Structure formats: structure tokens, C-alpha cells
Amino acid sequence: MTMTTPLTPVLTAHWDEPDSYTLDGYQRHGGYTSLSQAFALGPGPVIDLIKESGLRGRGGAGFPTGMKWSFVPQGDGKPHYLVVNGDESEPGACKDIPLMLANPHALIEGMIIASFAIRANHAFVYIRGEVPHVIRRMRAAVKQAHDAGYLGRDILGSGFDLDIVVTCGAGAYICGEETALLSSLEGFRGHPRLKPPFPAVAGLYSCPTVVNNVETISSVPYIVRNGASWYNFFGTVKSPGIKLFAVSGHVNNPGIFEAPLGITMRELLDYAGGIRDGHELKFWLPGGSSVPVLTPEHLDVPMTYEDMVAAGTMLGTATAMVFDETVSVVRAIAGWLAFYKHESCGKCTPCREGTWWMHQLAQDFVAGKATEEDLTKLEDICSNILGRSFCALGDAAATPYPGALKYFRGEFEQGTHTPAAGLFDEQASIVFEEVRAK
Amino acid sequence: MSDPSAAPVTEVVATVTGTIDDVTVTVPKGTLIIRAAERIGIDIPRFCDHPLLDPVAACRMCLVDIEGMPKPQPSCAVPLGDGMEVRTGQTSAVADKAQQGVMEFLLINHPLDCPICDKGGECPLQNQEMSNGRGESRYSGAKRTFAKPISVSEQILLDRERCISCTRCVRFADEIAGDPLIDLKERGAEQQIAIGDQPFDSYFSGNTIQICPVGALTSADYRFRARPFDLVSVPTVCEHCAAGCAMRTDVRRERVQRRLAGDDALVNEEWNCDKGRFAFKYLDSRRICVPLIRENGEFREASWPEAIEFAAEGLAPVRGRVAVVPGGRLTREDAYAYAKFARISLATDDIDFRTRPASSEEADFLAARVAGTGLGVTYADLDAAPIVLLVGLEPEDESPILFLRLRQAVRRHGTRVAAVAPWATPGLLKTSATLLPTVPGAEAGVLDALATGGPDLDDAATTISAALREPGAVVLVGERLATSKGGWSAAHALAEQTGARLAWVPRRAGERGALDAGALRGLLPGGASLTDPVAAQAVAEVWGVSRGQIPARTGRTLSEAVAAALSGESQAPMAAVVGGMDVDDLASPAAFRGFLRQARFVVSLETRHSAVTAEADVVLPVAVDTERSGSYVNWEGRVRHFPKASRQEYSLTDGQVLGLISEKLGSPIGNGDPASLAAELESIPGVTAGRPAPSPVAPDPDPAAPAQGQAVLSTWRELLDEGSMQQEAHFLAGTRRQSVARMSAATAAGIGAVSGGEVEVSTDRGEVALPLVLTEMPDGVVWIPANSVGSEVYRELGTVEGRLVRIAAGGPR
């Protein structure tokens, strides 16, 4: 054990209590006390406070939250909206769903403060449709908060009104993209929209809108309660604060670990009980399938936005996937490409057609039927998608292969003559006994 | 009425200056890079971009490299900025690779069926693959396939595997037509264009075929008919309505294969309606090709010289007692030939181009306010208007491009539309119009109230009344106001009192030109009154006749002439020269038939057999629209010249035929050639002095209130109906609206009719029975289409809008 960075449970502090998701459970630990503080400060100072805390968007892009809020024009006479993105659909990402399940009131309290700050009287939580239990829990929590007077008219005598609507998507990855989410929320096809205008100017129903991730908004009450300097004491200068890190895959104790930004993957692996017994780390991804792969040599790179970029990848959602030596990189990449092909919304040419094509080539590599030429062709196709597609989905689809090629070229070359099944035993990668038995 | 020089001074617009491929360009701020490039002749490939649609930046074909930006940007969605340095594929390797990459992607799932694709040869995908593609594909996998084709409507077929998801069609239907009946479904490469529960039956659906950059949307009618490179394309003008759309007529072996919308930014932009696009089969079908002379009650074919001689001999004895009925479908030139032929060859002023319900009041106001006034209210004026008030006019049915332009004015320029009409039609809803619910016949009262203003008006009317007093306000009057007594007088008074500009929007393409050409009783070519001695002298000089050879007394309108003849009035017409018309278009078809039957001599200038030729003594076949040149004058007063589309030489125009007869009559009007007629007409001095407004006609003081089982009839022609120029356009007919009767819930309850059940509308003449659609409208009014399947009002009921009809609940349908 070489743990040096201690965990800092805040959002996750009471997940082990049986009633952590209830109003009582939340209030027992100071829940909803930040509201009066925020109301006393006023909207502008709340935005300043969040700016000062250095909180960055936890949905993957890491955009400074306070700055995003400040883009909403004031006194424009239009309704403003807060939309919380709970569409968590990234392969490997699993933090917002548990967070809403175990601590929904933190999100609601954060939404009240954020809505107050941007002067919105309507807020939405958009949750992927595949998790009805989470949607039910979120709706129950909203009702509890409403009954307790934290939502509705004149909240706590502040004169501030807020209604929260919990709504669900129908299972499209694209609807995690903020403008596609807004289209979907409006009842239209989930296609991304042109930016500009940005949502802060013309978002939901063409009105100023802030779209934030679940984790981002859930962090807000704790920042208001404890102060900006408490929050930015953690982490690094460019990546301040505390973050949920998820570790999944071939580790002994997969889970969510709340820690300051800057913790290393080596430390997180230790918290996760190390690589499963008898195996060794082959490659890992710091934040979902949409970031380039890393190898054991990167285990000591601090998990911050800036250090991950320097290492040639991205922090993303900080939901790491860990793979041991039983895994075929070629097969893993092909799996992700199948996902992107399935999830491409179809709006723009590079993503729609490119994912279709990449998937076919990737299948050839898996089957050992690819050609030498396909190695560079696939790379070139990626270069014709990356930065050419309408939204980040295309970029995400074009990311896995070039990253993997950098470190595992040999495996792809093998894909020109040997099927992945002949090189890696798929059964050996399976963690759960009952699945392996089949 | 209007002075073009009074147009507002062009605003000084802010500009930006940047470079594209090192060429400096200055454009108004906000101009998209792709538009700026067009200005300096730099071609950027594109598919989803369309200058009249909102940008979506979906196809990514137009990516360009902008200095300082990390990745290529879609030039169709990024405005040129000051100092911006843009490089297209021609000077930037990055942009070139991006464009080639996108083209390669587009083609991986696109079938290589160009040799059998309608679009092959005029296909933006094909063309831009040549200019910006990589020549050879690196794709060796399986292409996506779909069952093909599927119908999105009766007249539009969709080959989904050809579609590149540019969504031009979807955006057109939504943004321009306001009929969002097609959209994308599925996602990724399986994404496809689809319809929902109802077919894509938009009046404007054909435009999607034209703007489809691949061969995905095709015309059921044109499919596999021709190759673009075998067609001769002629720029023409649409003959179907008075909107004046520029068109392109594609002809092969002198037969029209298809028609497309032409580009005219001032008029139809790049759109037209489906009637203009698809209703052309009548041109080539069931034509009368040789002159016919009636002998012993039967027609026999005759040579042209014999038929002309025969016509002249028949007309000569009845000079001065001939009714001249040019019809509303002539070119301005041919209408002028009728005007001149009537006055000097037949010595009569009994001429009226209005072969439809019409009134003397309308004739007087048209003569005083519209004839010869040149360009008045324009389409562009609609954009600038604070309000456009529609009276007796349903633009989507009666002037579809006016509807499209109004919709754009509303959407993009904030123009408000208000309508004096009985119910909120789809067209009014799509223009967000304010309805002033009005019982047909009561228009004058509503207009008077708007003119007066005052506390009696409700909120909506007060707002409209005030807006009409703002500069640029427009009142558009349709042909149906003629059936509402006092309507024109009130519209005139409203314009006078509010300062709003008034324009007349006739339905037929030839009416405004016929008015300007003097094909109306009491009216000289150029717009002056027949009784104006100075003007008459000037016209006589141009015609080379003495003043005395032009009738001095105002003649009869068509209905007056018919009535006079039937009642045996002395000096009543006893013969007729009739141009292209449909007897069933008249308010009283039976009366006109009776007149023809009793007339001593009837000359019919026609293209097909009709109720007129059935009574004619001589039938002289004339040129259809594609076989003549000339001009239409659209409702704006804009002269729309067009050449012959077909090179057929043997057909004669109305003017040429009248020229030949006039020669035989000994009072020649010239050779009737369109060019010389135009030159002569334009040499007639226009109206100089202000013309006094006619004395106002009072509305019926006590309009008949409907008794139990009665209602006031409201009716107009739907765009797609049983019109004779739509005959044989079978695919088009498949997109017509269903014929229904409309009345309010209270009116329906009064006769025990239920929604969806049958309603019988009848007069002493006959009845029509249609399913009922309950509609919010004034009680005691029933609306039925005027000339649709199962609802031919004039022929079956023999009545017009504003009259009482009987209503009754019919049996279950």
C-alpha cells in the first residue's frame, strides 16, 4: 500500500447510511442549510463564490462552472432555465447514476442555488431512460423537497420560486450532448444544434439556459456551506476541488472513490484493491471510452484536467476503465466503435458514415481479415472525422483507435492475419463466474 | 398609386472585410463565408446549405480553414469576420483533405446507380464528386440498402439509399411551406427521411424534389422520363395564377417533360407551387388542331383561310352587337388584341375579361384604382409592412407564392397578417394571421369599422385598425370581394382613410394584363376611361383610326351583356367572340349557355372542346402557353415576359387569329404578333391625370338572415381541384385536400349534423353532400370548396359566395 492522497468523501460521505437518499438522511448531515446562506448572498455573489471555488464542469469538458453561469444575460426579460444533464451514457462512466440514487437531495439543493444564481424559476433533470429506478428516486426526492418547502413558491421566505421537473430520455447517447439534450427535452429529435448561439444565450425554448452535469451541481451546496477556499484548497491550481473517481474493470474492488483532483491512478488502483489477483495491468482509460488509452507507464500522472491532456489523453468524466493482459485491444476498440456506430445520431456526414465504415474495418481486425493498408486507412478515416464532425460524438468515435495504435500497433498488425479469438481467450477476461460458465 | 422612387433609401449597413483564398472581400456584417465566397466567384462545395434555408452545417462538405481556428469550420454557418483569413480547398491542404474526406464518406453508402437516376447529369453530388472528390473510393464494404422507392406522397417518391441526410427537404417543409410533414427517423447510417401518419401533401412539396442535391426525392410523374442533357430548358412564367412565378420549362421533342421553379429574388425567390410545377399535361392533350366550321349542326374540319373567312362573314352583319369574352388566361398582348378588335373591328365596348363572379362595382374600382398603374405594392413591400390585411383572398389557395412570401415576411420580418374571412384556414394559421371573423357579404361593414376605428372595435380589430395607419400598411383584395356588395367601395374608403396601400390580387394569370390592356368595358388600353376624350383621341391615333371609330359609350359587363341578350333588350349582343374560358367558372353558367345558344353567331378561340365550342359556329384553335410568347402582368403590376417554350410553328395566338379576322372584316388591327402588340400597347400614353374614384356602392342594408335550415355560403377554389388546367395531372390530383363542408358547432347542431357526418348543401338548382368538419366560424355560415371533387358550386348549385343556401344533415357516410 502506497496511498498518500487520502480520500475526501463529501458527496459520498453518507452513502453507507440506509436512508442517505431521504430528506431526513440528508438533513441529518446539514442538508438544505446552504439555501439560506445563498439567499442571503444574492445571485451575483453566489456566482462569484462558485467562480472563486474553481469548480469545473464534471461532465467531461471541465468548463469553469461559475463562468458558465455568468454568461446568462441578466434583466433580459426572458425566462431562464437550469438543465441538469443526468444522461450519463459514456461506456465505462458510472458516477452520476449512483450519485442521484444515493444522494438526490444534494442535487436538488444545488439546483435551487444554481437556479437562484442564474435567476431561473424552472429547472429540469434529464435522466437517461434506462434507469427507471433512479428516475423514480429523483422524482420522489423532488416531491419530498417540495413538500418540505424547498421547492415551489417563495422558498424559505426568500421570494424565490423554483419548480423542478425530472424528465427522462429514450436511450440515445447523443442526448448527453447538451444541445441535443435540449432538443430532446423540447420534444424534438435528439440532434445537436449549431453553436453559436450557445445555450447561455438561446438554449431551452430559445431562452438563456445553463446545462450542468449532476456531479457539478451536487457539489454546489457543499461549496456554499463550506466556502470557496475550503473547496479550492483541494486539488491543483488549474483543477481545484474534489471529484468522484470511478474505477471499473479488472480490479479487485471496483467502485467510486471521492478524492481531490491530482490523485494518481496508481493510488486509485490501490483503493480499488489492485489489479485482480494473478493478473497485471495492460491498459486503462482515465475517463470513459472517448479518451485515448494509457498504459502502466502513466500510472503516476496526476489525475487532473491539464496533466491528462499533457499525457495525450483527457480526464473526461474521471471514470477509469482498467484492463488486464487477457484483453485484446483490438476487440476492445471494435466494441467501442460498434457503440459509436450504433449511437451516431446521423446528423453530420463524418460521424454518420465514418462510424459505419470504422466499425466494418474494426470487425475485419477482430476477424484477422484486415490488410496492411487498413491500418493506415482506419487512421486516416479517424483524421477525417476528428474535428470535422458536428459535435463531440464524432470526435469521441475517432479517438480510441489512434490512441490504441500508438501503444499497441503490433496487435493491430496481428489483426491482418490472426483473429483476436486466436490470440486472446475472451473467457479469461470475464470477471463474473456465472457469466464465464456460459 | 405608387411611385417606385419613393422606396425607402437603402440603409447604410455595417460591413466587414476579410480574405478568402487571399482575395479581399467586403460584405455586410453577418454574411456567411460561403455567401461571401460566392460574391467573388470562389466555389465552395456544399449539400445541406441553401441560401433560403437556415444553416444546419450538417453535411460538412463546405469546411474551410480559418486562420487561428484549430479545426476546419463549416463556411455555411460561420459569418465572415473582420480581418478573417479564410482558405478553401483551393489554397488549403487542410480544407481540401476535409472536403475530400467528407465526399468519400458521402459516397460509401450512396448507390452507384447514376445511369438510371433522374438526377444523373444535373446532380450536385455527382458534380462535386468530380470537382472535390478523390476519384476512387477506398471503401470495399457492403453498402446500406433500403427497399425502394417509397412514396412520401402520391407525387413524390423517395429512394432512401440515395439520401445524404442534408435535410433540405425537411427544412423547406418546416421553414418555408409550414407543412412539417416529413422528418428524419432512425439514426446513424440507418437514418432516413420519413413521413408520419399522413402523406407529404403540401401545396409546395415539389420544391423538395428540386432542392434535393441527390436523386433521393423524385417526381412520380417525371421519373425515368428523360435525361437532363436531352432537355431543352426555357425560362418561362407560370400561367396558373397571378403570382407571376419565374419557371423553367424543360422540353423534349416539343413536349413539356417537367417544370421547375425559376429563380427570381423579387417574386418567387426559388420556389413555386405544385400546381405550377406539375399541372401541365393539359398543354399536350386533347387539343383541337384544325379549325372547325359548323355545318348543318355538325362540325367539319376547315382550312385556316376558309375558317377565317367564315368567321368574318358571320361577324360582319352583327358588328356593334357582339359580346367579346377574352377570358382571364390570355397574355397581356393577346388581351390587348381583343380590346382593340372589339372596339374597332366589332365596334363594340361589350367586352369583359372576367369570366367569374364579378360586379360592375368591381369593374369601376379596378378601372379607377388598378388599371394602368404599373408596379404597385410589391412582394418586398410585404416584408416591410407593419400589417397586411387580406380581404376576399385566401392566399394559400388563390395565390400560393403570395402565401409563401407572406409567411416569410411574418417569420423573418415580423409582418402581421390579418384576414377578413369566415374561418382560420390552414394558410392563415401558418401566417399567424389574426382573423376578423366575417360572414361573406358583410365584408364592407368590417372594413368600414376598421376605417373608422373607435371604441366599438374589439381588441384585435383595434390593433389592426391602428396598424393600418402605420406607414407601409397594405390591404390585399382578392377577386372574391367582387361578390360582396359594397366591398370594393369599403376597401377603397379604408385605404383612403388609413393611408394603407391597396392592391388587387386576382386569381388568374391574365387578369391584370387584360385590365391594363383595356379588355374591360369602359376602359381604354393604358388605364384611361373610354369616355375620356383626350385619352380616346390618343388611342385612336395609335390605332390609326378616327376618334369616332372607337365606341363612345361605355358598354356592358359580361353579366350585363348576357342579361340584356336574354331579356331581349334592343341593341343587346346577338353574337359572341369567346376566348379560352370554362362556362362553369361563371356565377350563372346556365345563363351564359342560354345566351350562346340563342346567339346568331359564336366564334370560339380555344385549345380544347368545351361548353363554348359546343355552341360555337366556328372554332379557331389557338396556341397554348408553351406555344406563345408574350407577358403576364402579375398582381404587383410586374410585367413578366416569357418566350415560346416549344418550337412548334403551326399554332396561332389569339392575337394572330383576331388579326386575320379583322383584316377580312376590313378594319385591321395588325398582324397580332405578340411583339408588335406589346410595342403598340406600350406606346399608348398611360393615365396622366388622377382618375376620380367611382361613387361608392352601399352594401345591402339588410342582408338576408339565414332561416332555420339555411346558411350563408362561403366558398373558394382550392389550389388543387377540378380546374381544367389540372386535367390529366393524376399524381398531382392525388395530393388534393379532401372535400369537406365546414360550419360552426351551433350551426351544425341546428340541423342535427354531426362531425364527420354528411351535410347536404343545396339550392333550387342542385345539391352537394360532403362530410362535415366542425370549424370555429360565425354561425349561419357554411363553407364548401368551389370546384373540388363532389363540390362544384357554380355548376351544381348555381350560386355564389354570400348567398343563402339550404343546409341539412345527410345520411351516415
PDB file of C-alpha atoms in Angstrom, chain B residues 234-344:
ATOM      1  CA  VAL B 234     -36.611  27.575 -71.415  1.00  0.00           C
ATOM      2  CA  PRO B 235     -37.110  30.303 -68.812  1.00  0.00           C
ATOM      3  CA  THR B 236     -40.868  30.816 -68.640  1.00  0.00           C
ATOM      4  CA  VAL B 237     -43.534  32.333 -66.418  1.00  0.00           C
ATOM      5  CA  CYS B 238     -46.240  30.341 -64.727  1.00  0.00           C
ATOM      6  CA  GLU B 239     -49.703  30.614 -66.310  1.00  0.00           C
ATOM      7  CA  HIS B 240     -51.660  29.221 -63.380  1.00  0.00           C
ATOM      8  CA  CYS B 241     -52.128  32.238 -61.149  1.00  0.00           C
ATOM      9  CA  ALA B 242     -51.317  35.892 -60.818  1.00  0.00           C
ATOM     10  CA  ALA B 243     -48.312  35.368 -58.556  1.00  0.00           C
ATOM     11  CA  GLY B 244     -46.044  35.640 -61.583  1.00  0.00           C
ATOM     12  CA  CYS B 245     -43.546  32.909 -60.750  1.00  0.00           C
ATOM     13  CA  ALA B 246     -40.465  32.536 -62.857  1.00  0.00           C
ATOM     14  CA  MET B 247     -40.290  28.977 -64.106  1.00  0.00           C
ATOM     15  CA  ARG B 248     -38.081  26.736 -66.116  1.00  0.00           C
ATOM     16  CA  THR B 249     -39.841  24.599 -68.654  1.00  0.00           C
ATOM     17  CA  ASP B 250     -37.952  21.524 -69.806  1.00  0.00           C
ATOM     18  CA  VAL B 251     -38.992  20.361 -73.226  1.00  0.00           C
ATOM     19  CA  ARG B 252     -38.030  17.317 -75.229  1.00  0.00           C
ATOM     20  CA  ARG B 253     -39.275  16.885 -78.782  1.00  0.00           C
ATOM     21  CA  GLU B 254     -41.558  19.871 -78.270  1.00  0.00           C
ATOM     22  CA  ARG B 255     -43.359  18.268 -75.371  1.00  0.00           C
ATOM     23  CA  VAL B 256     -43.062  19.522 -71.837  1.00  0.00           C
ATOM     24  CA  GLN B 257     -41.371  16.894 -69.680  1.00  0.00           C
ATOM     25  CA  ARG B 258     -41.303  18.820 -66.443  1.00  0.00           C
ATOM     26  CA  ARG B 259     -41.389  22.290 -64.997  1.00  0.00           C
ATOM     27  CA  LEU B 260     -39.212  23.717 -62.271  1.00  0.00           C
ATOM     28  CA  ALA B 261     -39.285  26.863 -60.200  1.00  0.00           C
ATOM     29  CA  GLY B 262     -37.155  29.591 -61.718  1.00  0.00           C
ATOM     30  CA  ASP B 263     -35.009  31.956 -59.696  1.00  0.00           C
ATOM     31  CA  ASP B 264     -36.405  35.409 -59.146  1.00  0.00           C
ATOM     32  CA  ALA B 265     -35.465  37.032 -55.882  1.00  0.00           C
ATOM     33  CA  LEU B 266     -38.106  39.730 -56.360  1.00  0.00           C
ATOM     34  CA  VAL B 267     -41.005  37.376 -56.916  1.00  0.00           C
ATOM     35  CA  ASN B 268     -40.914  33.676 -56.158  1.00  0.00           C
ATOM     36  CA  GLU B 269     -37.345  33.506 -54.853  1.00  0.00           C
ATOM     37  CA  GLU B 270     -36.611  29.905 -55.837  1.00  0.00           C
ATOM     38  CA  TRP B 271     -39.939  28.275 -55.119  1.00  0.00           C
ATOM     39  CA  ASN B 272     -43.192  27.522 -56.850  1.00  0.00           C
ATOM     40  CA  CYS B 273     -46.342  25.647 -56.000  1.00  0.00           C
ATOM     41  CA  ASP B 274     -47.208  22.141 -57.063  1.00  0.00           C
ATOM     42  CA  LYS B 275     -49.872  23.357 -59.462  1.00  0.00           C
ATOM     43  CA  GLY B 276     -47.308  25.420 -61.320  1.00  0.00           C
ATOM     44  CA  ARG B 277     -44.845  22.561 -61.278  1.00  0.00           C
ATOM     45  CA  PHE B 278     -46.988  19.577 -62.104  1.00  0.00           C
ATOM     46  CA  ALA B 279     -50.139  20.817 -63.857  1.00  0.00           C
ATOM     47  CA  PHE B 280     -49.009  20.916 -67.471  1.00  0.00           C
ATOM     48  CA  LYS B 281     -50.453  17.782 -69.036  1.00  0.00           C
ATOM     49  CA  TYR B 282     -53.351  19.810 -70.351  1.00  0.00           C
ATOM     50  CA  LEU B 283     -50.946  21.501 -72.737  1.00  0.00           C
ATOM     51  CA  ASP B 284     -50.477  18.449 -74.879  1.00  0.00           C
ATOM     52  CA  SER B 285     -53.684  16.588 -74.510  1.00  0.00           C
ATOM     53  CA  ARG B 286     -56.967  16.517 -76.407  1.00  0.00           C
ATOM     54  CA  ARG B 287     -56.035  19.612 -78.376  1.00  0.00           C
ATOM     55  CA  ILE B 288     -58.098  20.949 -81.225  1.00  0.00           C
ATOM     56  CA  CYS B 289     -55.612  21.069 -84.061  1.00  0.00           C
ATOM     57  CA  VAL B 290     -57.545  22.340 -87.077  1.00  0.00           C
ATOM     58  CA  PRO B 291     -60.292  24.952 -87.450  1.00  0.00           C
ATOM     59  CA  LEU B 292     -63.853  23.644 -87.259  1.00  0.00           C
ATOM     60  CA  ILE B 293     -66.887  25.043 -89.027  1.00  0.00           C
ATOM     61  CA  ARG B 294     -70.417  24.103 -88.067  1.00  0.00           C
ATOM     62  CA  GLU B 295     -72.461  22.928 -90.994  1.00  0.00           C
ATOM     63  CA  ASN B 296     -75.960  21.589 -90.556  1.00  0.00           C
ATOM     64  CA  GLY B 297     -75.354  21.345 -86.841  1.00  0.00           C
ATOM     65  CA  GLU B 298     -72.158  19.306 -87.209  1.00  0.00           C
ATOM     66  CA  PHE B 299     -68.545  20.387 -87.135  1.00  0.00           C
ATOM     67  CA  ARG B 300     -66.366  19.793 -90.116  1.00  0.00           C
ATOM     68  CA  GLU B 301     -62.681  20.493 -90.406  1.00  0.00           C
ATOM     69  CA  ALA B 302     -61.732  23.506 -92.442  1.00  0.00           C
ATOM     70  CA  SER B 303     -58.621  25.231 -93.686  1.00  0.00           C
ATOM     71  CA  TRP B 304     -57.482  28.343 -91.914  1.00  0.00           C
ATOM     72  CA  PRO B 305     -58.378  30.717 -94.791  1.00  0.00           C
ATOM     73  CA  GLU B 306     -61.842  29.200 -95.046  1.00  0.00           C
ATOM     74  CA  ALA B 307     -62.433  29.358 -91.301  1.00  0.00           C
ATOM     75  CA  ILE B 308     -61.245  32.953 -91.036  1.00  0.00           C
ATOM     76  CA  GLU B 309     -63.456  33.912 -93.952  1.00  0.00           C
ATOM     77  CA  PHE B 310     -66.353  32.090 -92.320  1.00  0.00           C
ATOM     78  CA  ALA B 311     -65.808  33.870 -89.017  1.00  0.00           C
ATOM     79  CA  ALA B 312     -65.592  37.288 -90.634  1.00  0.00           C
ATOM     80  CA  GLU B 313     -68.712  36.656 -92.675  1.00  0.00           C
ATOM     81  CA  GLY B 314     -70.566  35.624 -89.565  1.00  0.00           C
ATOM     82  CA  LEU B 315     -69.471  38.656 -87.584  1.00  0.00           C
ATOM     83  CA  ALA B 316     -69.814  41.333 -90.230  1.00  0.00           C
ATOM     84  CA  PRO B 317     -73.625  41.562 -90.149  1.00  0.00           C
ATOM     85  CA  VAL B 318     -73.713  41.838 -86.350  1.00  0.00           C
ATOM     86  CA  ARG B 319     -70.971  44.464 -85.876  1.00  0.00           C
ATOM     87  CA  GLY B 320     -71.804  46.563 -82.841  1.00  0.00           C
ATOM     88  CA  ARG B 321     -73.803  43.764 -81.301  1.00  0.00           C
ATOM     89  CA  VAL B 322     -71.122  41.292 -80.323  1.00  0.00           C
ATOM     90  CA  ALA B 323     -70.149  40.371 -76.779  1.00  0.00           C
ATOM     91  CA  VAL B 324     -66.399  39.858 -76.517  1.00  0.00           C
ATOM     92  CA  VAL B 325     -65.257  37.466 -73.816  1.00  0.00           C
ATOM     93  CA  PRO B 326     -61.465  37.184 -73.787  1.00  0.00           C
ATOM     94  CA  GLY B 327     -61.215  35.188 -70.531  1.00  0.00           C
ATOM     95  CA  GLY B 328     -58.641  35.643 -67.826  1.00  0.00           C
ATOM     96  CA  ARG B 329     -55.896  33.404 -69.151  1.00  0.00           C
ATOM     97  CA  LEU B 330     -54.508  35.457 -72.004  1.00  0.00           C
ATOM     98  CA  THR B 331     -51.193  37.182 -72.287  1.00  0.00           C
ATOM     99  CA  ARG B 332     -51.277  40.930 -71.944  1.00  0.00           C
ATOM    100  CA  GLU B 333     -50.612  41.132 -75.696  1.00  0.00           C
ATOM    101  CA  ASP B 334     -53.462  38.846 -76.707  1.00  0.00           C
ATOM    102  CA  ALA B 335     -55.829  40.603 -74.314  1.00  0.00           C
ATOM    103  CA  TYR B 336     -54.859  43.846 -75.989  1.00  0.00           C
ATOM    104  CA  ALA B 337     -55.688  42.299 -79.347  1.00  0.00           C
ATOM    105  CA  TYR B 338     -59.188  41.511 -78.052  1.00  0.00           C
ATOM    106  CA  ALA B 339     -59.544  45.040 -76.664  1.00  0.00           C
ATOM    107  CA  LYS B 340     -58.623  46.564 -79.986  1.00  0.00           C
ATOM    108  CA  PHE B 341     -60.554  44.008 -82.059  1.00  0.00           C
ATOM    109  CA  ALA B 342     -63.723  44.635 -80.053  1.00  0.00           C
ATOM    110  CA  ARG B 343     -63.529  48.403 -80.385  1.00  0.00           C
ATOM    111  CA  ILE B 344     -62.526  48.883 -83.994  1.00  0.00           C
TER     112      ILE B 344
END
